[in-house]
């Protein structure tokens, strides 16, 4: 019996893979973080449903995608981390309706390319790091288009193991936010994108990739945009990023491009990208982010909000000293 066995109690026996004290640093793009008490990779939706139905409701659950927009703190996570893999990454396009159905573990870029092959425009997903489950949960967007714009419905498993269908009204999409309940695991999403010529869509994505590589530190260890753009409101009253105030600009104007703390740095190429230059701890990265927030507020009166999710516990005692 491991220490996590004692912390969590006896866990249900799934058909998928269940691991105790699983380090999470290698599973995040920033390559930092302590272990999860338990790490579950379900075999399929039924396995996930059965596991959650039998799991003590006192045990915390954290659904994890590909770790592209995540800092796991150095002390790790007192929870069962659920990560979907094979069995949750199918992508299909209905030839009659044009609807695109994607498993939650399917990468955004793969969904964009598959849809384009079939003449359906989900090109905004091409340069978004992450998977479809995360795109739905965070209403991911790029180039003025958001997940909500093409969303039809999603399947999910709730914390009690029930399989549910989620509509747009259930999720209440907003700028980089939804009302997805804690512990609910999205397993699949359906989109209704507009039609276009396949060659045109692929050319559009190539141009997006070129622009991304010119302006973002794609060769560094980062987690994408660190802070949300200060949000405005559209003419319909929907919260959204619709004006010229950008997080990178207020960071730059505060003189913080390239700012460092330990092994963490705000990218000299794009000052809203927090990067691990090598050897950074989660505390370095989060601490630098908080420094940036304080200094930007002192400089401009603008309170930046984190876009990167931070989870887990800080390292304490002798572990912190080491």
PDB file of C-alpha atoms in Angstrom:
ATOM      1  CA  UNK A   1       0.000   0.000   0.000  1.00  0.00           C
ATOM      2  CA  UNK A   2       1.397   3.421  -0.971  1.00  0.00           C
ATOM      3  CA  UNK A   3       0.961   6.744   0.795  1.00  0.00           C
ATOM      4  CA  UNK A   4      -1.621   7.637  -1.816  1.00  0.00           C
ATOM      5  CA  UNK A   5      -3.565   4.479  -1.055  1.00  0.00           C
ATOM      6  CA  UNK A   6      -3.839   5.757   2.495  1.00  0.00           C
ATOM      7  CA  UNK A   7      -4.755   9.297   1.425  1.00  0.00           C
ATOM      8  CA  UNK A   8      -7.407   8.310  -1.078  1.00  0.00           C
ATOM      9  CA  UNK A   9      -8.696   5.122   0.460  1.00  0.00           C
ATOM     10  CA  UNK A  10      -9.435   2.075  -1.646  1.00  0.00           C
ATOM     11  CA  UNK A  11     -10.075   3.043  -5.264  1.00  0.00           C
ATOM     12  CA  UNK A  12     -12.319   1.135  -7.688  1.00  0.00           C
ATOM     13  CA  UNK A  13     -10.599  -1.397  -9.922  1.00  0.00           C
ATOM     14  CA  UNK A  14     -11.042  -0.240 -13.544  1.00  0.00           C
ATOM     15  CA  UNK A  15     -10.304  -1.979 -16.829  1.00  0.00           C
ATOM     16  CA  UNK A  16      -8.058   0.899 -17.790  1.00  0.00           C
ATOM     17  CA  UNK A  17      -4.715   1.826 -16.221  1.00  0.00           C
ATOM     18  CA  UNK A  18      -4.597   3.175 -12.663  1.00  0.00           C
ATOM     19  CA  UNK A  19      -1.252   4.386 -11.294  1.00  0.00           C
ATOM     20  CA  UNK A  20      -0.423   5.756  -7.844  1.00  0.00           C
ATOM     21  CA  UNK A  21       1.969   8.659  -7.151  1.00  0.00           C
ATOM     22  CA  UNK A  22       2.319   9.444 -10.847  1.00  0.00           C
ATOM     23  CA  UNK A  23       4.715  12.336 -11.619  1.00  0.00           C
ATOM     24  CA  UNK A  24       2.994  14.922 -13.803  1.00  0.00           C
ATOM     25  CA  UNK A  25       5.934  17.085 -14.873  1.00  0.00           C
ATOM     26  CA  UNK A  26       6.599  15.072 -18.036  1.00  0.00           C
ATOM     27  CA  UNK A  27       2.932  15.418 -19.025  1.00  0.00           C
ATOM     28  CA  UNK A  28       2.837  19.226 -19.092  1.00  0.00           C
ATOM     29  CA  UNK A  29       4.318  21.450 -21.750  1.00  0.00           C
ATOM     30  CA  UNK A  30       6.182  23.468 -19.104  1.00  0.00           C
ATOM     31  CA  UNK A  31       7.717  20.264 -17.685  1.00  0.00           C
ATOM     32  CA  UNK A  32       7.119  21.118 -14.026  1.00  0.00           C
ATOM     33  CA  UNK A  33       5.044  19.773 -11.165  1.00  0.00           C
ATOM     34  CA  UNK A  34       4.798  17.123  -8.500  1.00  0.00           C
ATOM     35  CA  UNK A  35       2.913  13.816  -8.571  1.00  0.00           C
ATOM     36  CA  UNK A  36      -0.785  13.078  -8.560  1.00  0.00           C
ATOM     37  CA  UNK A  37      -1.973  10.771  -5.811  1.00  0.00           C
ATOM     38  CA  UNK A  38      -3.534   8.631  -8.534  1.00  0.00           C
ATOM     39  CA  UNK A  39      -3.595   8.763 -12.328  1.00  0.00           C
ATOM     40  CA  UNK A  40      -6.371   7.028 -14.278  1.00  0.00           C
ATOM     41  CA  UNK A  41      -6.439   6.301 -18.011  1.00  0.00           C
ATOM     42  CA  UNK A  42      -9.870   4.793 -18.738  1.00  0.00           C
ATOM     43  CA  UNK A  43     -10.258   2.120 -21.380  1.00  0.00           C
ATOM     44  CA  UNK A  44     -13.470   3.664 -22.731  1.00  0.00           C
ATOM     45  CA  UNK A  45     -16.460   5.761 -21.689  1.00  0.00           C
ATOM     46  CA  UNK A  46     -18.124   2.857 -19.876  1.00  0.00           C
ATOM     47  CA  UNK A  47     -14.952   2.246 -17.863  1.00  0.00           C
ATOM     48  CA  UNK A  48     -14.802   5.922 -16.934  1.00  0.00           C
ATOM     49  CA  UNK A  49     -18.467   5.963 -15.952  1.00  0.00           C
ATOM     50  CA  UNK A  50     -18.163   2.862 -13.772  1.00  0.00           C
ATOM     51  CA  UNK A  51     -15.016   4.156 -12.060  1.00  0.00           C
ATOM     52  CA  UNK A  52     -16.544   7.521 -11.167  1.00  0.00           C
ATOM     53  CA  UNK A  53     -19.798   5.920 -10.012  1.00  0.00           C
ATOM     54  CA  UNK A  54     -17.863   3.743  -7.562  1.00  0.00           C
ATOM     55  CA  UNK A  55     -15.360   6.403  -6.465  1.00  0.00           C
ATOM     56  CA  UNK A  56     -15.868   7.937  -3.015  1.00  0.00           C
ATOM     57  CA  UNK A  57     -17.393  11.373  -3.577  1.00  0.00           C
ATOM     58  CA  UNK A  58     -14.920  12.832  -1.084  1.00  0.00           C
ATOM     59  CA  UNK A  59     -12.059  12.104  -3.511  1.00  0.00           C
ATOM     60  CA  UNK A  60     -11.214  15.007  -5.782  1.00  0.00           C
ATOM     61  CA  UNK A  61     -11.083  14.423  -9.537  1.00  0.00           C
ATOM     62  CA  UNK A  62      -9.132  16.473 -12.062  1.00  0.00           C
ATOM     63  CA  UNK A  63      -9.578  15.845 -15.812  1.00  0.00           C
ATOM     64  CA  UNK A  64      -6.295  16.546 -17.618  1.00  0.00           C
ATOM     65  CA  UNK A  65      -5.749  17.015 -21.331  1.00  0.00           C
ATOM     66  CA  UNK A  66      -2.322  17.242 -22.927  1.00  0.00           C
ATOM     67  CA  UNK A  67      -1.040  19.680 -20.294  1.00  0.00           C
ATOM     68  CA  UNK A  68      -0.583  22.524 -22.767  1.00  0.00           C
ATOM     69  CA  UNK A  69      -2.124  25.271 -20.627  1.00  0.00           C
ATOM     70  CA  UNK A  70      -1.295  24.048 -17.144  1.00  0.00           C
ATOM     71  CA  UNK A  71       1.062  24.555 -14.231  1.00  0.00           C
ATOM     72  CA  UNK A  72       1.084  21.705 -11.716  1.00  0.00           C
ATOM     73  CA  UNK A  73       2.572  23.020  -8.495  1.00  0.00           C
ATOM     74  CA  UNK A  74       5.709  21.358  -7.120  1.00  0.00           C
ATOM     75  CA  UNK A  75       3.936  19.624  -4.233  1.00  0.00           C
ATOM     76  CA  UNK A  76       1.694  17.683  -6.587  1.00  0.00           C
ATOM     77  CA  UNK A  77      -2.025  17.073  -6.629  1.00  0.00           C
ATOM     78  CA  UNK A  78      -4.172  15.382  -3.976  1.00  0.00           C
ATOM     79  CA  UNK A  79      -6.643  13.950  -6.439  1.00  0.00           C
ATOM     80  CA  UNK A  80      -7.303  11.323  -9.058  1.00  0.00           C
ATOM     81  CA  UNK A  81      -6.126  12.802 -12.349  1.00  0.00           C
ATOM     82  CA  UNK A  82      -8.077  11.454 -15.319  1.00  0.00           C
ATOM     83  CA  UNK A  83      -6.448  11.550 -18.721  1.00  0.00           C
ATOM     84  CA  UNK A  84      -8.227  10.276 -21.816  1.00  0.00           C
ATOM     85  CA  UNK A  85      -6.236   8.543 -24.529  1.00  0.00           C
ATOM     86  CA  UNK A  86      -6.924   5.938 -27.157  1.00  0.00           C
ATOM     87  CA  UNK A  87     -10.607   5.284 -27.432  1.00  0.00           C
ATOM     88  CA  UNK A  88     -11.333   8.981 -27.037  1.00  0.00           C
ATOM     89  CA  UNK A  89      -9.552  10.461 -30.062  1.00  0.00           C
ATOM     90  CA  UNK A  90     -11.679   9.474 -33.058  1.00  0.00           C
ATOM     91  CA  UNK A  91     -12.606  12.211 -35.556  1.00  0.00           C
ATOM     92  CA  UNK A  92     -15.408  11.858 -38.100  1.00  0.00           C
ATOM     93  CA  UNK A  93     -17.227  14.149 -40.527  1.00  0.00           C
ATOM     94  CA  UNK A  94     -20.806  13.384 -41.551  1.00  0.00           C
ATOM     95  CA  UNK A  95     -21.026  13.731 -45.324  1.00  0.00           C
ATOM     96  CA  UNK A  96     -24.706  14.699 -45.263  1.00  0.00           C
ATOM     97  CA  UNK A  97     -24.822  17.273 -42.468  1.00  0.00           C
ATOM     98  CA  UNK A  98     -21.168  18.330 -42.432  1.00  0.00           C
ATOM     99  CA  UNK A  99     -21.076  17.965 -38.682  1.00  0.00           C
ATOM    100  CA  UNK A 100     -17.717  17.093 -37.153  1.00  0.00           C
ATOM    101  CA  UNK A 101     -17.597  14.707 -34.187  1.00  0.00           C
ATOM    102  CA  UNK A 102     -14.358  14.507 -32.229  1.00  0.00           C
ATOM    103  CA  UNK A 103     -13.289  12.593 -29.158  1.00  0.00           C
ATOM    104  CA  UNK A 104     -12.163  14.765 -26.274  1.00  0.00           C
ATOM    105  CA  UNK A 105      -8.583  13.481 -26.552  1.00  0.00           C
ATOM    106  CA  UNK A 106      -8.303  14.407 -30.235  1.00  0.00           C
ATOM    107  CA  UNK A 107      -5.766  17.192 -30.744  1.00  0.00           C
ATOM    108  CA  UNK A 108      -7.186  20.506 -31.919  1.00  0.00           C
ATOM    109  CA  UNK A 109      -4.773  20.581 -34.849  1.00  0.00           C
ATOM    110  CA  UNK A 110      -5.798  17.092 -35.978  1.00  0.00           C
ATOM    111  CA  UNK A 111      -9.477  18.040 -35.875  1.00  0.00           C
ATOM    112  CA  UNK A 112      -8.811  21.165 -37.944  1.00  0.00           C
ATOM    113  CA  UNK A 113      -6.938  19.178 -40.600  1.00  0.00           C
ATOM    114  CA  UNK A 114      -9.485  16.346 -40.760  1.00  0.00           C
ATOM    115  CA  UNK A 115     -12.347  18.823 -41.081  1.00  0.00           C
ATOM    116  CA  UNK A 116     -10.493  20.705 -43.830  1.00  0.00           C
ATOM    117  CA  UNK A 117      -9.961  17.451 -45.736  1.00  0.00           C
ATOM    118  CA  UNK A 118     -13.745  17.178 -45.876  1.00  0.00           C
ATOM    119  CA  UNK A 119     -14.284  20.833 -46.779  1.00  0.00           C
ATOM    120  CA  UNK A 120     -15.347  22.026 -43.326  1.00  0.00           C
ATOM    121  CA  UNK A 121     -13.847  25.099 -41.704  1.00  0.00           C
ATOM    122  CA  UNK A 122     -12.515  24.580 -38.196  1.00  0.00           C
ATOM    123  CA  UNK A 123      -9.232  26.233 -39.162  1.00  0.00           C
ATOM    124  CA  UNK A 124      -9.187  28.382 -36.006  1.00  0.00           C
ATOM    125  CA  UNK A 125      -8.245  25.215 -34.092  1.00  0.00           C
ATOM    126  CA  UNK A 126      -5.089  24.592 -36.126  1.00  0.00           C
ATOM    127  CA  UNK A 127      -2.696  26.658 -34.011  1.00  0.00           C
ATOM    128  CA  UNK A 128      -4.366  26.119 -30.626  1.00  0.00           C
ATOM    129  CA  UNK A 129      -2.287  23.769 -28.467  1.00  0.00           C
ATOM    130  CA  UNK A 130      -4.375  21.179 -26.697  1.00  0.00           C
ATOM    131  CA  UNK A 131      -7.206  18.737 -27.194  1.00  0.00           C
ATOM    132  CA  UNK A 132     -10.903  19.087 -27.918  1.00  0.00           C
ATOM    133  CA  UNK A 133     -12.040  18.494 -24.337  1.00  0.00           C
ATOM    134  CA  UNK A 134      -9.969  21.460 -23.201  1.00  0.00           C
ATOM    135  CA  UNK A 135     -11.116  23.573 -26.147  1.00  0.00           C
ATOM    136  CA  UNK A 136     -14.733  23.078 -25.104  1.00  0.00           C
ATOM    137  CA  UNK A 137     -14.071  23.613 -21.406  1.00  0.00           C
ATOM    138  CA  UNK A 138     -12.179  26.875 -21.997  1.00  0.00           C
ATOM    139  CA  UNK A 139     -14.040  28.062 -25.111  1.00  0.00           C
ATOM    140  CA  UNK A 140     -10.705  28.167 -26.907  1.00  0.00           C
ATOM    141  CA  UNK A 141     -10.428  30.581 -29.759  1.00  0.00           C
ATOM    142  CA  UNK A 142      -8.102  32.180 -32.281  1.00  0.00           C
ATOM    143  CA  UNK A 143      -8.333  34.738 -35.087  1.00  0.00           C
ATOM    144  CA  UNK A 144     -11.666  35.988 -33.805  1.00  0.00           C
ATOM    145  CA  UNK A 145     -13.386  32.582 -33.825  1.00  0.00           C
ATOM    146  CA  UNK A 146     -14.258  30.605 -30.718  1.00  0.00           C
ATOM    147  CA  UNK A 147     -15.282  27.017 -29.990  1.00  0.00           C
ATOM    148  CA  UNK A 148     -18.743  28.277 -29.067  1.00  0.00           C
ATOM    149  CA  UNK A 149     -19.266  29.591 -32.609  1.00  0.00           C
ATOM    150  CA  UNK A 150     -19.525  26.065 -34.055  1.00  0.00           C
ATOM    151  CA  UNK A 151     -20.468  24.007 -30.991  1.00  0.00           C
ATOM    152  CA  UNK A 152     -23.536  21.745 -31.186  1.00  0.00           C
ATOM    153  CA  UNK A 153     -23.274  19.495 -28.134  1.00  0.00           C
ATOM    154  CA  UNK A 154     -20.910  17.410 -26.029  1.00  0.00           C
ATOM    155  CA  UNK A 155     -21.011  14.104 -24.207  1.00  0.00           C
ATOM    156  CA  UNK A 156     -19.590  13.979 -20.714  1.00  0.00           C
ATOM    157  CA  UNK A 157     -19.422  11.841 -17.609  1.00  0.00           C
ATOM    158  CA  UNK A 158     -20.274  13.637 -14.394  1.00  0.00           C
ATOM    159  CA  UNK A 159     -18.681  13.120 -10.984  1.00  0.00           C
ATOM    160  CA  UNK A 160     -21.320  10.486 -10.104  1.00  0.00           C
ATOM    161  CA  UNK A 161     -20.602   8.471 -13.249  1.00  0.00           C
ATOM    162  CA  UNK A 162     -23.672   9.535 -15.204  1.00  0.00           C
ATOM    163  CA  UNK A 163     -23.317  10.018 -18.962  1.00  0.00           C
ATOM    164  CA  UNK A 164     -24.864  13.352 -19.935  1.00  0.00           C
ATOM    165  CA  UNK A 165     -25.336  15.529 -23.017  1.00  0.00           C
ATOM    166  CA  UNK A 166     -24.294  19.163 -22.699  1.00  0.00           C
ATOM    167  CA  UNK A 167     -25.745  21.976 -24.787  1.00  0.00           C
ATOM    168  CA  UNK A 168     -24.382  25.475 -25.287  1.00  0.00           C
ATOM    169  CA  UNK A 169     -26.813  26.772 -22.665  1.00  0.00           C
ATOM    170  CA  UNK A 170     -25.529  24.192 -20.174  1.00  0.00           C
ATOM    171  CA  UNK A 171     -21.966  25.401 -20.684  1.00  0.00           C
ATOM    172  CA  UNK A 172     -22.759  29.128 -20.848  1.00  0.00           C
ATOM    173  CA  UNK A 173     -19.786  29.937 -23.096  1.00  0.00           C
ATOM    174  CA  UNK A 174     -17.896  33.158 -22.361  1.00  0.00           C
ATOM    175  CA  UNK A 175     -14.457  34.507 -23.153  1.00  0.00           C
ATOM    176  CA  UNK A 176     -12.102  31.695 -22.100  1.00  0.00           C
ATOM    177  CA  UNK A 177     -14.708  30.309 -19.685  1.00  0.00           C
ATOM    178  CA  UNK A 178     -17.603  27.895 -19.341  1.00  0.00           C
ATOM    179  CA  UNK A 179     -19.731  26.625 -16.467  1.00  0.00           C
ATOM    180  CA  UNK A 180     -18.529  23.021 -16.776  1.00  0.00           C
ATOM    181  CA  UNK A 181     -19.017  21.485 -13.301  1.00  0.00           C
ATOM    182  CA  UNK A 182     -15.934  20.457 -11.341  1.00  0.00           C
ATOM    183  CA  UNK A 183     -14.986  16.826 -11.906  1.00  0.00           C
ATOM    184  CA  UNK A 184     -17.071  16.451 -15.068  1.00  0.00           C
ATOM    185  CA  UNK A 185     -15.130  14.789 -17.893  1.00  0.00           C
ATOM    186  CA  UNK A 186     -15.965  15.706 -21.481  1.00  0.00           C
ATOM    187  CA  UNK A 187     -15.627  12.638 -23.716  1.00  0.00           C
ATOM    188  CA  UNK A 188     -16.813  13.891 -27.131  1.00  0.00           C
ATOM    189  CA  UNK A 189     -17.950  17.059 -28.896  1.00  0.00           C
ATOM    190  CA  UNK A 190     -19.945  17.801 -32.046  1.00  0.00           C
ATOM    191  CA  UNK A 191     -19.458  20.893 -34.228  1.00  0.00           C
ATOM    192  CA  UNK A 192     -21.303  22.368 -37.204  1.00  0.00           C
ATOM    193  CA  UNK A 193     -18.665  24.309 -39.172  1.00  0.00           C
ATOM    194  CA  UNK A 194     -19.280  26.119 -42.463  1.00  0.00           C
ATOM    195  CA  UNK A 195     -18.317  24.564 -45.782  1.00  0.00           C
ATOM    196  CA  UNK A 196     -15.391  25.742 -47.894  1.00  0.00           C
ATOM    197  CA  UNK A 197     -12.939  24.451 -50.463  1.00  0.00           C
ATOM    198  CA  UNK A 198     -10.481  21.972 -48.921  1.00  0.00           C
ATOM    199  CA  UNK A 199      -7.433  23.412 -50.687  1.00  0.00           C
ATOM    200  CA  UNK A 200      -8.392  26.920 -49.564  1.00  0.00           C
ATOM    201  CA  UNK A 201      -8.731  25.761 -45.957  1.00  0.00           C
ATOM    202  CA  UNK A 202      -5.350  24.010 -45.950  1.00  0.00           C
ATOM    203  CA  UNK A 203      -3.691  27.092 -47.445  1.00  0.00           C
ATOM    204  CA  UNK A 204      -5.329  29.215 -44.739  1.00  0.00           C
ATOM    205  CA  UNK A 205      -3.893  26.959 -42.040  1.00  0.00           C
ATOM    206  CA  UNK A 206      -0.412  27.102 -43.556  1.00  0.00           C
ATOM    207  CA  UNK A 207      -0.599  30.893 -43.383  1.00  0.00           C
ATOM    208  CA  UNK A 208      -1.707  30.693 -39.748  1.00  0.00           C
ATOM    209  CA  UNK A 209       1.251  28.472 -38.895  1.00  0.00           C
ATOM    210  CA  UNK A 210       3.648  30.855 -40.611  1.00  0.00           C
ATOM    211  CA  UNK A 211       2.286  33.841 -38.686  1.00  0.00           C
ATOM    212  CA  UNK A 212       2.388  31.912 -35.409  1.00  0.00           C
ATOM    213  CA  UNK A 213       6.024  30.897 -35.893  1.00  0.00           C
ATOM    214  CA  UNK A 214       6.984  34.474 -36.729  1.00  0.00           C
ATOM    215  CA  UNK A 215       5.460  35.949 -33.576  1.00  0.00           C
ATOM    216  CA  UNK A 216       5.460  33.229 -30.887  1.00  0.00           C
ATOM    217  CA  UNK A 217       8.233  31.262 -29.150  1.00  0.00           C
ATOM    218  CA  UNK A 218       7.147  27.921 -30.635  1.00  0.00           C
ATOM    219  CA  UNK A 219      10.531  26.294 -30.013  1.00  0.00           C
ATOM    220  CA  UNK A 220      10.525  27.079 -26.272  1.00  0.00           C
ATOM    221  CA  UNK A 221       8.795  25.302 -23.394  1.00  0.00           C
ATOM    222  CA  UNK A 222       5.701  27.395 -22.874  1.00  0.00           C
ATOM    223  CA  UNK A 223       2.017  26.959 -22.072  1.00  0.00           C
ATOM    224  CA  UNK A 224       0.645  29.334 -24.680  1.00  0.00           C
ATOM    225  CA  UNK A 225      -0.802  32.665 -23.598  1.00  0.00           C
ATOM    226  CA  UNK A 226      -0.182  33.292 -19.919  1.00  0.00           C
ATOM    227  CA  UNK A 227      -2.861  35.919 -19.282  1.00  0.00           C
ATOM    228  CA  UNK A 228      -6.257  36.575 -20.807  1.00  0.00           C
ATOM    229  CA  UNK A 229      -6.614  39.706 -22.878  1.00  0.00           C
ATOM    230  CA  UNK A 230      -8.548  42.293 -20.877  1.00  0.00           C
ATOM    231  CA  UNK A 231     -12.049  41.589 -22.180  1.00  0.00           C
ATOM    232  CA  UNK A 232     -14.529  44.014 -23.686  1.00  0.00           C
ATOM    233  CA  UNK A 233     -18.103  43.502 -24.801  1.00  0.00           C
ATOM    234  CA  UNK A 234     -19.493  42.979 -28.273  1.00  0.00           C
ATOM    235  CA  UNK A 235     -22.465  44.835 -29.730  1.00  0.00           C
ATOM    236  CA  UNK A 236     -24.706  41.946 -28.667  1.00  0.00           C
ATOM    237  CA  UNK A 237     -23.545  42.248 -25.067  1.00  0.00           C
ATOM    238  CA  UNK A 238     -21.485  39.054 -25.104  1.00  0.00           C
ATOM    239  CA  UNK A 239     -18.252  39.177 -23.172  1.00  0.00           C
ATOM    240  CA  UNK A 240     -15.340  38.861 -25.532  1.00  0.00           C
ATOM    241  CA  UNK A 241     -11.919  39.973 -26.622  1.00  0.00           C
ATOM    242  CA  UNK A 242     -13.110  42.620 -29.070  1.00  0.00           C
ATOM    243  CA  UNK A 243     -10.900  45.656 -28.680  1.00  0.00           C
ATOM    244  CA  UNK A 244      -7.231  46.549 -29.082  1.00  0.00           C
ATOM    245  CA  UNK A 245      -6.175  46.115 -25.448  1.00  0.00           C
ATOM    246  CA  UNK A 246      -3.913  43.073 -25.411  1.00  0.00           C
ATOM    247  CA  UNK A 247      -2.167  41.391 -22.484  1.00  0.00           C
ATOM    248  CA  UNK A 248       1.167  41.299 -24.315  1.00  0.00           C
ATOM    249  CA  UNK A 249       0.983  45.038 -24.949  1.00  0.00           C
ATOM    250  CA  UNK A 250       0.389  46.065 -21.334  1.00  0.00           C
ATOM    251  CA  UNK A 251       3.176  43.704 -20.213  1.00  0.00           C
ATOM    252  CA  UNK A 252       5.518  45.225 -22.787  1.00  0.00           C
ATOM    253  CA  UNK A 253       4.569  48.772 -21.849  1.00  0.00           C
ATOM    254  CA  UNK A 254       5.395  47.960 -18.214  1.00  0.00           C
ATOM    255  CA  UNK A 255       8.934  47.058 -19.329  1.00  0.00           C
ATOM    256  CA  UNK A 256       8.518  43.377 -18.519  1.00  0.00           C
ATOM    257  CA  UNK A 257       9.403  41.723 -21.836  1.00  0.00           C
ATOM    258  CA  UNK A 258      12.104  39.156 -20.980  1.00  0.00           C
ATOM    259  CA  UNK A 259      11.555  39.435 -17.184  1.00  0.00           C
ATOM    260  CA  UNK A 260      12.976  36.478 -15.270  1.00  0.00           C
ATOM    261  CA  UNK A 261      12.651  34.602 -11.994  1.00  0.00           C
ATOM    262  CA  UNK A 262      14.857  31.552 -11.540  1.00  0.00           C
ATOM    263  CA  UNK A 263      14.480  29.424 -14.656  1.00  0.00           C
ATOM    264  CA  UNK A 264      11.258  31.165 -15.673  1.00  0.00           C
ATOM    265  CA  UNK A 265      11.067  33.995 -18.193  1.00  0.00           C
ATOM    266  CA  UNK A 266       8.511  36.096 -20.040  1.00  0.00           C
ATOM    267  CA  UNK A 267       9.497  35.445 -23.630  1.00  0.00           C
ATOM    268  CA  UNK A 268      11.542  38.191 -25.296  1.00  0.00           C
ATOM    269  CA  UNK A 269       9.760  37.249 -28.532  1.00  0.00           C
ATOM    270  CA  UNK A 270       6.210  37.475 -27.149  1.00  0.00           C
ATOM    271  CA  UNK A 271       5.885  38.916 -23.625  1.00  0.00           C
ATOM    272  CA  UNK A 272       2.609  37.106 -22.848  1.00  0.00           C
ATOM    273  CA  UNK A 273       4.324  33.728 -23.149  1.00  0.00           C
ATOM    274  CA  UNK A 274       5.763  32.334 -19.925  1.00  0.00           C
ATOM    275  CA  UNK A 275       8.627  29.959 -20.724  1.00  0.00           C
ATOM    276  CA  UNK A 276      10.802  27.456 -18.891  1.00  0.00           C
ATOM    277  CA  UNK A 277      14.341  28.300 -19.965  1.00  0.00           C
ATOM    278  CA  UNK A 278      15.601  25.141 -18.247  1.00  0.00           C
ATOM    279  CA  UNK A 279      15.431  24.069 -14.621  1.00  0.00           C
ATOM    280  CA  UNK A 280      12.451  26.227 -13.682  1.00  0.00           C
ATOM    281  CA  UNK A 281      10.200  25.039 -10.883  1.00  0.00           C
ATOM    282  CA  UNK A 282       6.470  25.541 -10.830  1.00  0.00           C
ATOM    283  CA  UNK A 283       7.078  28.076  -8.058  1.00  0.00           C
ATOM    284  CA  UNK A 284       9.421  30.028 -10.368  1.00  0.00           C
ATOM    285  CA  UNK A 285       6.827  30.114 -13.144  1.00  0.00           C
ATOM    286  CA  UNK A 286       3.829  30.998 -11.000  1.00  0.00           C
ATOM    287  CA  UNK A 287       5.876  33.458  -8.968  1.00  0.00           C
ATOM    288  CA  UNK A 288       7.022  35.279 -12.095  1.00  0.00           C
ATOM    289  CA  UNK A 289       3.448  35.406 -13.312  1.00  0.00           C
ATOM    290  CA  UNK A 290       2.320  36.988 -10.049  1.00  0.00           C
ATOM    291  CA  UNK A 291       5.201  39.480 -10.240  1.00  0.00           C
ATOM    292  CA  UNK A 292       4.023  40.453 -13.722  1.00  0.00           C
ATOM    293  CA  UNK A 293       0.429  40.900 -12.538  1.00  0.00           C
ATOM    294  CA  UNK A 294       1.512  43.186  -9.668  1.00  0.00           C
ATOM    295  CA  UNK A 295       3.823  45.300 -11.806  1.00  0.00           C
ATOM    296  CA  UNK A 296       1.318  45.677 -14.635  1.00  0.00           C
ATOM    297  CA  UNK A 297      -1.328  46.785 -12.149  1.00  0.00           C
ATOM    298  CA  UNK A 298       1.092  49.292 -10.606  1.00  0.00           C
ATOM    299  CA  UNK A 299       1.991  50.591 -14.075  1.00  0.00           C
ATOM    300  CA  UNK A 300      -1.414  50.747 -15.758  1.00  0.00           C
ATOM    301  CA  UNK A 301      -4.143  49.902 -13.245  1.00  0.00           C
ATOM    302  CA  UNK A 302      -5.012  46.827 -15.333  1.00  0.00           C
ATOM    303  CA  UNK A 303      -5.515  43.583 -13.396  1.00  0.00           C
ATOM    304  CA  UNK A 304      -4.417  40.698 -15.622  1.00  0.00           C
ATOM    305  CA  UNK A 305      -6.179  37.366 -15.196  1.00  0.00           C
ATOM    306  CA  UNK A 306      -4.383  34.058 -15.577  1.00  0.00           C
ATOM    307  CA  UNK A 307      -5.237  32.036 -18.664  1.00  0.00           C
ATOM    308  CA  UNK A 308      -2.906  29.222 -17.605  1.00  0.00           C
ATOM    309  CA  UNK A 309      -4.562  26.970 -15.027  1.00  0.00           C
ATOM    310  CA  UNK A 310      -2.562  26.418 -11.821  1.00  0.00           C
ATOM    311  CA  UNK A 311      -3.394  23.381  -9.711  1.00  0.00           C
ATOM    312  CA  UNK A 312      -2.020  21.392  -6.795  1.00  0.00           C
ATOM    313  CA  UNK A 313      -0.039  22.206  -3.698  1.00  0.00           C
ATOM    314  CA  UNK A 314       3.181  24.111  -3.205  1.00  0.00           C
ATOM    315  CA  UNK A 315       6.180  22.144  -1.987  1.00  0.00           C
ATOM    316  CA  UNK A 316       6.764  22.624   1.736  1.00  0.00           C
ATOM    317  CA  UNK A 317       9.359  21.971   4.413  1.00  0.00           C
ATOM    318  CA  UNK A 318      12.553  20.114   3.534  1.00  0.00           C
ATOM    319  CA  UNK A 319      11.207  19.335   0.063  1.00  0.00           C
ATOM    320  CA  UNK A 320      10.995  23.038  -0.711  1.00  0.00           C
ATOM    321  CA  UNK A 321      14.527  23.610   0.517  1.00  0.00           C
ATOM    322  CA  UNK A 322      15.780  20.874  -1.793  1.00  0.00           C
TER     323      UNK A 322
END
